[in-house]
mmCIF file of C-alpha atoms in Angstrom:
data_model
loop_
_atom_site.group_PDB
_atom_site.id
_atom_site.type_symbol
_atom_site.label_atom_id
_atom_site.label_comp_id
_atom_site.label_asym_id
_atom_site.label_seq_id
_atom_site.Cartn_x
_atom_site.Cartn_y
_atom_site.Cartn_z
ATOM 1 C CA UNK A 539 36.016 -1.145 11.629
ATOM 2 C CA UNK A 540 34.305 0.132 14.778
ATOM 3 C CA UNK A 541 31.721 -2.640 14.464
ATOM 4 C CA UNK A 542 34.210 -5.486 14.323
ATOM 5 C CA UNK A 543 33.556 -8.048 17.118
ATOM 6 C CA UNK A 544 36.875 -7.358 18.851
ATOM 7 C CA UNK A 545 36.329 -3.585 18.907
ATOM 8 C CA UNK A 546 32.759 -3.956 20.157
ATOM 9 C CA UNK A 547 33.803 -6.389 22.921
ATOM 10 C CA UNK A 548 36.606 -4.113 24.117
ATOM 11 C CA UNK A 549 34.311 -1.080 24.122
ATOM 12 C CA UNK A 550 31.596 -2.816 26.125
ATOM 13 C CA UNK A 551 34.113 -4.224 28.615
ATOM 14 C CA UNK A 552 35.544 -0.742 29.219
ATOM 15 C CA UNK A 553 32.115 0.831 29.636
ATOM 16 C CA UNK A 554 31.581 -0.119 33.346
ATOM 17 C CA UNK A 555 34.968 1.404 34.283
ATOM 18 C CA UNK A 556 34.077 4.636 32.505
ATOM 19 C CA UNK A 557 30.801 4.897 34.429
ATOM 20 C CA UNK A 558 32.246 3.842 37.817
ATOM 21 C CA UNK A 559 33.598 7.281 38.732
ATOM 22 C CA UNK A 560 31.838 10.588 39.127
ATOM 23 C CA UNK A 561 28.740 10.751 36.949
ATOM 24 C CA UNK A 562 28.708 13.291 34.161
ATOM 25 C CA UNK A 563 25.344 13.884 32.566
ATOM 26 C CA UNK A 564 26.892 14.584 29.165
ATOM 27 C CA UNK A 565 28.772 11.283 29.277
ATOM 28 C CA UNK A 566 25.664 9.385 30.369
ATOM 29 C CA UNK A 567 23.592 10.917 27.592
ATOM 30 C CA UNK A 568 26.333 10.215 25.078
ATOM 31 C CA UNK A 569 26.672 6.573 26.146
ATOM 32 C CA UNK A 570 22.912 6.158 25.984
ATOM 33 C CA UNK A 571 22.889 7.578 22.493
ATOM 34 C CA UNK A 572 26.131 5.926 21.301
ATOM 35 C CA UNK A 573 27.073 2.926 23.500
ATOM 36 C CA UNK A 574 29.634 1.600 20.991
ATOM 37 C CA UNK A 575 31.535 4.863 20.673
ATOM 38 C CA UNK A 576 30.982 5.208 16.933
ATOM 39 C CA UNK A 577 31.024 8.996 17.176
ATOM 40 C CA UNK A 578 34.728 8.865 18.025
ATOM 41 C CA UNK A 579 35.251 7.538 14.539
ATOM 42 C CA UNK A 580 33.001 10.102 12.906
ATOM 43 C CA UNK A 581 34.058 13.228 14.794
ATOM 44 C CA UNK A 582 37.257 15.126 13.951
ATOM 45 C CA UNK A 583 40.053 14.618 16.459
ATOM 46 C CA UNK A 584 38.065 12.021 18.409
ATOM 47 C CA UNK A 585 36.001 14.697 20.178
ATOM 48 C CA UNK A 586 32.586 13.146 19.989
ATOM 49 C CA UNK A 587 30.905 15.916 21.984
ATOM 50 C CA UNK A 588 31.842 18.397 19.265
ATOM 51 C CA UNK A 589 29.090 16.917 17.118
ATOM 52 C CA UNK A 590 26.440 17.975 19.654
ATOM 53 C CA UNK A 591 26.347 21.584 20.722
ATOM 54 C CA UNK A 592 22.721 21.767 21.841
ATOM 55 C CA UNK A 593 21.800 23.487 25.101
ATOM 56 C CA UNK A 594 21.554 21.266 28.190
ATOM 57 C CA UNK A 595 17.772 21.535 28.412
ATOM 58 C CA UNK A 596 17.259 20.096 24.919
ATOM 59 C CA UNK A 597 17.503 16.272 24.835
ATOM 60 C CA UNK A 598 19.765 14.730 22.239
ATOM 61 C CA UNK A 599 17.308 11.980 21.373
ATOM 62 C CA UNK A 600 13.605 11.384 21.747
ATOM 63 C CA UNK A 601 11.919 7.992 21.407
ATOM 64 C CA UNK A 602 8.560 8.086 19.589
ATOM 65 C CA UNK A 603 6.320 5.033 19.874
ATOM 66 C CA UNK A 604 3.468 4.332 17.474
ATOM 67 C CA UNK A 605 0.023 3.553 18.841
ATOM 68 C CA UNK A 606 -0.305 0.514 16.575
ATOM 69 C CA UNK A 607 2.156 -2.022 15.110
ATOM 70 C CA UNK A 608 3.930 -0.751 11.996
ATOM 71 C CA UNK A 609 3.791 -3.830 9.781
ATOM 72 C CA UNK A 610 3.630 -2.694 6.160
ATOM 73 C CA UNK A 611 5.767 -0.054 4.520
ATOM 74 C CA UNK A 612 2.667 2.110 4.107
ATOM 75 C CA UNK A 613 2.150 2.058 7.895
ATOM 76 C CA UNK A 614 5.747 3.198 8.354
ATOM 77 C CA UNK A 615 5.343 5.906 5.719
ATOM 78 C CA UNK A 616 2.149 7.242 7.332
ATOM 79 C CA UNK A 617 3.810 7.267 10.777
ATOM 80 C CA UNK A 618 6.907 8.986 9.383
ATOM 81 C CA UNK A 619 4.801 11.657 7.649
ATOM 82 C CA UNK A 620 2.758 12.255 10.815
ATOM 83 C CA UNK A 621 5.926 12.824 12.859
ATOM 84 C CA UNK A 622 7.319 15.167 10.220
ATOM 85 C CA UNK A 623 4.086 17.175 10.148
ATOM 86 C CA UNK A 624 4.132 17.458 13.935
ATOM 87 C CA UNK A 625 7.719 18.716 13.896
ATOM 88 C CA UNK A 626 6.936 21.326 11.264
ATOM 89 C CA UNK A 627 3.825 22.409 13.175
ATOM 90 C CA UNK A 628 5.466 22.688 16.575
ATOM 91 C CA UNK A 629 8.878 23.905 15.387
ATOM 92 C CA UNK A 630 8.483 25.739 12.060
ATOM 93 C CA UNK A 631 11.696 25.821 10.094
ATOM 94 C CA UNK A 632 13.502 23.406 12.426
ATOM 95 C CA UNK A 633 16.106 21.366 10.519
ATOM 96 C CA UNK A 634 18.162 19.877 13.381
ATOM 97 C CA UNK A 635 15.595 17.219 14.324
ATOM 98 C CA UNK A 636 16.379 14.082 12.340
ATOM 99 C CA UNK A 637 14.473 10.789 12.372
ATOM 100 C CA UNK A 638 16.029 7.346 12.551
ATOM 101 C CA UNK A 639 14.926 3.800 13.304
ATOM 102 C CA UNK A 640 13.146 1.083 11.326
ATOM 103 C CA UNK A 641 10.014 3.132 10.461
ATOM 104 C CA UNK A 642 12.125 5.986 9.099
ATOM 105 C CA UNK A 643 14.367 3.677 7.078
ATOM 106 C CA UNK A 644 11.430 1.654 5.764
ATOM 107 C CA UNK A 645 9.430 4.752 4.851
ATOM 108 C CA UNK A 646 12.272 6.432 3.005
ATOM 109 C CA UNK A 647 13.565 3.391 1.140
ATOM 110 C CA UNK A 648 10.170 1.880 0.284
ATOM 111 C CA UNK A 649 8.669 5.169 -0.840
ATOM 112 C CA UNK A 650 11.575 5.790 -3.198
ATOM 113 C CA UNK A 651 11.469 2.195 -4.452
ATOM 114 C CA UNK A 652 7.727 2.430 -5.069
ATOM 115 C CA UNK A 653 8.260 5.610 -7.052
ATOM 116 C CA UNK A 654 11.019 3.952 -9.102
ATOM 117 C CA UNK A 655 8.964 0.821 -9.774
ATOM 118 C CA UNK A 656 5.892 2.789 -10.851
ATOM 119 C CA UNK A 657 8.117 4.843 -13.128
ATOM 120 C CA UNK A 658 9.570 1.641 -14.601
ATOM 121 C CA UNK A 659 6.117 0.238 -15.352
ATOM 122 C CA UNK A 660 4.961 3.515 -16.919
ATOM 123 C CA UNK A 661 8.097 3.751 -19.058
ATOM 124 C CA UNK A 662 7.770 0.102 -20.135
ATOM 125 C CA UNK A 663 4.124 0.569 -21.147
ATOM 126 C CA UNK A 664 4.962 3.790 -22.991
ATOM 127 C CA UNK A 665 7.867 2.259 -24.901
ATOM 128 C CA UNK A 666 5.845 -0.829 -25.829
ATOM 129 C CA UNK A 667 2.957 1.351 -27.010
ATOM 130 C CA UNK A 668 5.240 3.594 -29.068
ATOM 131 C CA UNK A 669 6.940 0.581 -30.639
ATOM 132 C CA UNK A 670 3.575 -0.990 -31.529
ATOM 133 C CA UNK A 671 2.272 2.231 -33.043
ATOM 134 C CA UNK A 672 5.526 2.810 -34.971
ATOM 135 C CA UNK A 673 5.306 -0.619 -36.612
ATOM 136 C CA UNK A 674 1.557 -1.068 -37.004
ATOM 137 C CA UNK A 675 0.214 2.527 -37.058
ATOM 138 C CA UNK A 676 -2.961 1.373 -35.370
ATOM 139 C CA UNK A 677 -4.436 2.586 -32.081
ATOM 140 C CA UNK A 678 -7.560 0.467 -31.576
ATOM 141 C CA UNK A 679 -5.741 -2.906 -31.486
ATOM 142 C CA UNK A 680 -3.205 -1.338 -29.142
ATOM 143 C CA UNK A 681 -5.998 -0.401 -26.722
ATOM 144 C CA UNK A 682 -7.250 -4.001 -26.709
ATOM 145 C CA UNK A 683 -3.727 -5.335 -26.148
ATOM 146 C CA UNK A 684 -3.094 -2.956 -23.241
ATOM 147 C CA UNK A 685 -6.458 -3.906 -21.741
ATOM 148 C CA UNK A 686 -5.504 -7.587 -21.904
ATOM 149 C CA UNK A 687 -2.121 -6.838 -20.313
ATOM 150 C CA UNK A 688 -3.545 -4.830 -17.430
ATOM 151 C CA UNK A 689 -6.179 -7.495 -16.771
ATOM 152 C CA UNK A 690 -3.465 -10.161 -16.713
ATOM 153 C CA UNK A 691 -1.354 -8.054 -14.360
ATOM 154 C CA UNK A 692 -4.374 -7.538 -12.096
ATOM 155 C CA UNK A 693 -5.033 -11.284 -11.978
ATOM 156 C CA UNK A 694 -1.355 -11.894 -11.177
ATOM 157 C CA UNK A 695 -1.358 -9.342 -8.342
ATOM 158 C CA UNK A 696 -4.581 -10.791 -6.918
ATOM 159 C CA UNK A 697 -3.304 -14.358 -7.076
ATOM 160 C CA UNK A 698 0.058 -13.480 -5.525
ATOM 161 C CA UNK A 699 -1.617 -11.432 -2.791
ATOM 162 C CA UNK A 700 -3.981 -14.296 -1.927
ATOM 163 C CA UNK A 701 -1.192 -16.869 -2.069
ATOM 164 C CA UNK A 702 1.469 -14.906 -0.159
ATOM 165 C CA UNK A 703 -0.535 -12.377 1.827
ATOM 166 C CA UNK A 704 1.761 -9.447 1.043
ATOM 167 C CA UNK A 705 3.804 -8.110 -1.845
ATOM 168 C CA UNK A 706 6.881 -5.938 -1.776
ATOM 169 C CA UNK A 707 7.589 -3.239 -4.315
ATOM 170 C CA UNK A 708 10.521 -5.119 -5.834
ATOM 171 C CA UNK A 709 8.341 -8.076 -6.789
ATOM 172 C CA UNK A 710 5.744 -5.716 -8.244
ATOM 173 C CA UNK A 711 8.440 -3.920 -10.200
ATOM 174 C CA UNK A 712 9.431 -7.181 -11.839
ATOM 175 C CA UNK A 713 5.890 -7.275 -13.191
ATOM 176 C CA UNK A 714 7.459 -5.627 -16.229
ATOM 177 C CA UNK A 715 8.502 -9.165 -17.191
ATOM 178 C CA UNK A 716 4.812 -9.933 -17.658
ATOM 179 C CA UNK A 717 4.395 -6.940 -19.929
ATOM 180 C CA UNK A 718 7.215 -8.027 -22.211
ATOM 181 C CA UNK A 719 6.178 -11.669 -22.595
ATOM 182 C CA UNK A 720 2.446 -10.904 -22.645
ATOM 183 C CA UNK A 721 2.967 -8.373 -25.434
ATOM 184 C CA UNK A 722 4.621 -11.134 -27.471
ATOM 185 C CA UNK A 723 1.537 -13.332 -27.096
ATOM 186 C CA UNK A 724 -0.805 -10.490 -28.045
ATOM 187 C CA UNK A 725 1.261 -9.447 -31.073
ATOM 188 C CA UNK A 726 1.272 -13.035 -32.333
ATOM 189 C CA UNK A 727 -2.520 -13.081 -32.089
ATOM 190 C CA UNK A 728 -2.661 -9.680 -33.810
ATOM 191 C CA UNK A 729 -0.532 -10.960 -36.692
ATOM 192 C CA UNK A 730 -2.783 -13.948 -37.108
ATOM 193 C CA UNK A 731 -6.025 -11.984 -37.291
ATOM 194 C CA UNK A 732 -4.406 -9.333 -39.519
ATOM 195 C CA UNK A 733 -3.193 -11.997 -41.958
ATOM 196 C CA UNK A 734 -5.056 -13.774 -44.794
ATOM 197 C CA UNK A 735 -5.029 -16.973 -42.685
ATOM 198 C CA UNK A 736 -7.346 -15.574 -40.009
ATOM 199 C CA UNK A 737 -10.181 -17.919 -41.038
ATOM 200 C CA UNK A 738 -7.980 -21.022 -41.099
ATOM 201 C CA UNK A 739 -8.939 -22.971 -37.981
ATOM 202 C CA UNK A 740 -5.893 -25.253 -38.105
ATOM 203 C CA UNK A 741 -3.482 -22.302 -38.182
ATOM 204 C CA UNK A 742 -5.253 -20.662 -35.230
ATOM 205 C CA UNK A 743 -5.243 -23.954 -33.315
ATOM 206 C CA UNK A 744 -1.491 -24.358 -33.833
ATOM 207 C CA UNK A 745 -0.806 -20.772 -32.780
ATOM 208 C CA UNK A 746 -3.010 -21.106 -29.702
ATOM 209 C CA UNK A 747 -1.275 -24.308 -28.664
ATOM 210 C CA UNK A 748 2.114 -22.666 -29.132
ATOM 211 C CA UNK A 749 1.169 -19.702 -26.945
ATOM 212 C CA UNK A 750 -0.128 -21.943 -24.178
ATOM 213 C CA UNK A 751 2.909 -24.220 -24.378
ATOM 214 C CA UNK A 752 5.194 -21.191 -24.005
ATOM 215 C CA UNK A 753 3.134 -19.804 -21.115
ATOM 216 C CA UNK A 754 2.997 -23.106 -19.217
ATOM 217 C CA UNK A 755 6.702 -23.917 -19.580
ATOM 218 C CA UNK A 756 7.848 -20.392 -18.664
ATOM 219 C CA UNK A 757 5.428 -20.217 -15.737
ATOM 220 C CA UNK A 758 6.666 -23.604 -14.507
ATOM 221 C CA UNK A 759 10.259 -22.338 -14.629
ATOM 222 C CA UNK A 760 9.319 -19.328 -12.497
ATOM 223 C CA UNK A 761 7.165 -21.380 -10.123
ATOM 224 C CA UNK A 762 10.278 -23.327 -9.134
ATOM 225 C CA UNK A 763 11.230 -20.173 -7.218
ATOM 226 C CA UNK A 764 8.130 -20.700 -5.052
ATOM 227 C CA UNK A 765 10.176 -23.267 -3.096
ATOM 228 C CA UNK A 766 12.860 -20.690 -2.294
ATOM 229 C CA UNK A 767 13.538 -19.612 1.276
ATOM 230 C CA UNK A 768 13.600 -15.943 0.207
ATOM 231 C CA UNK A 769 10.119 -14.336 0.458
ATOM 232 C CA UNK A 770 10.794 -11.971 -2.434
ATOM 233 C CA UNK A 771 11.522 -14.863 -4.806
ATOM 234 C CA UNK A 772 8.357 -16.685 -3.734
ATOM 235 C CA UNK A 773 6.345 -13.558 -4.419
ATOM 236 C CA UNK A 774 8.017 -13.157 -7.806
ATOM 237 C CA UNK A 775 7.286 -16.801 -8.669
ATOM 238 C CA UNK A 776 3.543 -16.499 -8.033
ATOM 239 C CA UNK A 777 3.344 -13.063 -9.613
ATOM 240 C CA UNK A 778 5.083 -13.953 -12.872
ATOM 241 C CA UNK A 779 3.822 -17.537 -13.099
ATOM 242 C CA UNK A 780 0.181 -16.600 -12.580
ATOM 243 C CA UNK A 781 0.535 -13.525 -14.773
ATOM 244 C CA UNK A 782 1.903 -15.544 -17.705
ATOM 245 C CA UNK A 783 -1.000 -17.968 -17.594
ATOM 246 C CA UNK A 784 -3.448 -15.050 -17.355
ATOM 247 C CA UNK A 785 -1.715 -13.328 -20.302
ATOM 248 C CA UNK A 786 -2.059 -16.466 -22.430
ATOM 249 C CA UNK A 787 -5.726 -16.762 -21.504
ATOM 250 C CA UNK A 788 -6.599 -13.141 -22.319
ATOM 251 C CA UNK A 789 -4.541 -13.274 -25.526
ATOM 252 C CA UNK A 790 -6.301 -16.413 -26.797
ATOM 253 C CA UNK A 791 -9.813 -15.561 -25.529
ATOM 254 C CA UNK A 792 -10.348 -11.815 -25.157
ATOM 255 C CA UNK A 793 -8.489 -10.627 -28.257
ATOM 256 C CA UNK A 794 -10.132 -13.121 -30.665
ATOM 257 C CA UNK A 795 -13.541 -12.127 -29.284
ATOM 258 C CA UNK A 796 -12.725 -8.499 -30.109
ATOM 259 C CA UNK A 797 -11.046 -9.057 -33.488
ATOM 260 C CA UNK A 798 -13.083 -11.807 -35.140
ATOM 261 C CA UNK A 799 -16.007 -9.441 -35.963
ATOM 262 C CA UNK A 800 -13.667 -6.595 -37.023
ATOM 263 C CA UNK A 801 -10.239 -8.013 -37.890
ATOM 264 C CA UNK A 802 -7.330 -5.564 -37.816
ATOM 265 C CA UNK A 803 -5.489 -4.630 -40.971
ATOM 266 C CA UNK A 804 -1.827 -5.500 -41.068
ATOM 267 C CA UNK A 805 0.952 -3.432 -42.576
ATOM 268 C CA UNK A 806 1.994 -4.909 -45.973
ATOM 269 C CA UNK A 807 5.771 -4.719 -45.456
ATOM 270 C CA UNK A 808 5.472 -6.686 -42.194
ATOM 271 C CA UNK A 809 3.724 -9.531 -44.032
ATOM 272 C CA UNK A 810 6.483 -9.562 -46.628
ATOM 273 C CA UNK A 811 9.193 -9.494 -43.980
ATOM 274 C CA UNK A 812 7.582 -12.280 -41.958
ATOM 275 C CA UNK A 813 7.235 -14.465 -45.078
ATOM 276 C CA UNK A 814 10.911 -13.878 -45.896
ATOM 277 C CA UNK A 815 12.046 -14.813 -42.382
ATOM 278 C CA UNK A 816 9.779 -17.888 -42.367
ATOM 279 C CA UNK A 817 11.265 -18.950 -45.704
ATOM 280 C CA UNK A 818 14.797 -18.741 -44.348
ATOM 281 C CA UNK A 819 13.789 -20.744 -41.273
ATOM 282 C CA UNK A 820 12.189 -23.431 -43.464
ATOM 283 C CA UNK A 821 15.266 -23.731 -45.681
ATOM 284 C CA UNK A 822 17.880 -23.448 -42.951
ATOM 285 C CA UNK A 823 15.991 -25.090 -40.120
ATOM 286 C CA UNK A 824 18.549 -27.854 -39.556
ATOM 287 C CA UNK A 825 21.400 -25.359 -39.556
ATOM 288 C CA UNK A 826 19.639 -23.149 -37.019
ATOM 289 C CA UNK A 827 18.904 -26.168 -34.827
ATOM 290 C CA UNK A 828 22.543 -27.274 -35.002
ATOM 291 C CA UNK A 829 23.770 -23.803 -34.014
ATOM 292 C CA UNK A 830 21.353 -23.746 -31.079
ATOM 293 C CA UNK A 831 22.594 -27.165 -29.900
ATOM 294 C CA UNK A 832 26.226 -26.064 -30.188
ATOM 295 C CA UNK A 833 25.491 -22.927 -28.173
ATOM 296 C CA UNK A 834 23.722 -24.991 -25.494
ATOM 297 C CA UNK A 835 26.617 -27.477 -25.305
ATOM 298 C CA UNK A 836 29.149 -24.647 -25.096
ATOM 299 C CA UNK A 837 27.234 -22.974 -22.278
ATOM 300 C CA UNK A 838 26.876 -26.273 -20.415
ATOM 301 C CA UNK A 839 30.591 -27.007 -20.776
ATOM 302 C CA UNK A 840 31.545 -23.581 -19.441
ATOM 303 C CA UNK A 841 29.197 -23.925 -16.470
ATOM 304 C CA UNK A 842 30.645 -27.348 -15.694
ATOM 305 C CA UNK A 843 34.265 -26.182 -15.964
ATOM 306 C CA UNK A 844 33.894 -22.760 -14.297
ATOM 307 C CA UNK A 845 30.674 -22.644 -12.251
ATOM 308 C CA UNK A 846 31.914 -19.731 -10.125
ATOM 309 C CA UNK A 847 31.967 -17.422 -13.160
ATOM 310 C CA UNK A 848 28.161 -17.309 -13.070
ATOM 311 C CA UNK A 849 27.874 -16.442 -9.379
ATOM 312 C CA UNK A 850 30.382 -13.613 -8.937
#
């Protein structure tokens, strides 16, 4: 409420009258620190000076200027850490000196976000690896799949960095999307080379075309975001779009080169389950297609009738 335009205008208009009388150094320091009078809202009983009980010789605020422009979040974090180290060196055990301003906010928020995003990627890789091992009980193919995924992610990061010039931690965190879709491509290739049809060139050609069709269409859908006015969405578009194409390339080139000489051995029950599911899809293909069309028409009708439901 104290930041509403009317309140701010009234406060600033009354400020010259408050400073027109006898000068009080406490009032001048307080107005320099809090020109909008926000401390009146925060302090009990409206006594803003009660929040500051430091001796007169100690300044309430101190402006610290960096020797170079603080552009990236890492620059802000390094500057923030340097100031904190200086405070602890000069005033051991001091807890009353607090830091504020853009570098402090950027350092704190970005450092925590980077930690969260790295944790997300590690958890995603761990869960995908555990799921693969639980179903396939094989470690060597998993190593090849993870190698392909990390190479694809590296290509995506390089391409997005060259295309945009900078990446924020949120866009990098959404790199988990690449891991999920890229794992699908790699597992399809694994199933093919672990099946009796591994030497059938026509089957491999159809699977390869399907993977590339999926990668191109999904990447094109994400690349539409490259025309957004929001920098984070443009970064995400290049990161995910380039990463999907790289995932398809490594899945259809690197993995066959590793598995053609020594094909992996599939788990028997997975072959039986996949044959059963494929049989149902062959017999009920028209029914499944009709249900998909009905679902698409229902979703389109709801969007047309109530578009605001999808934006609240």
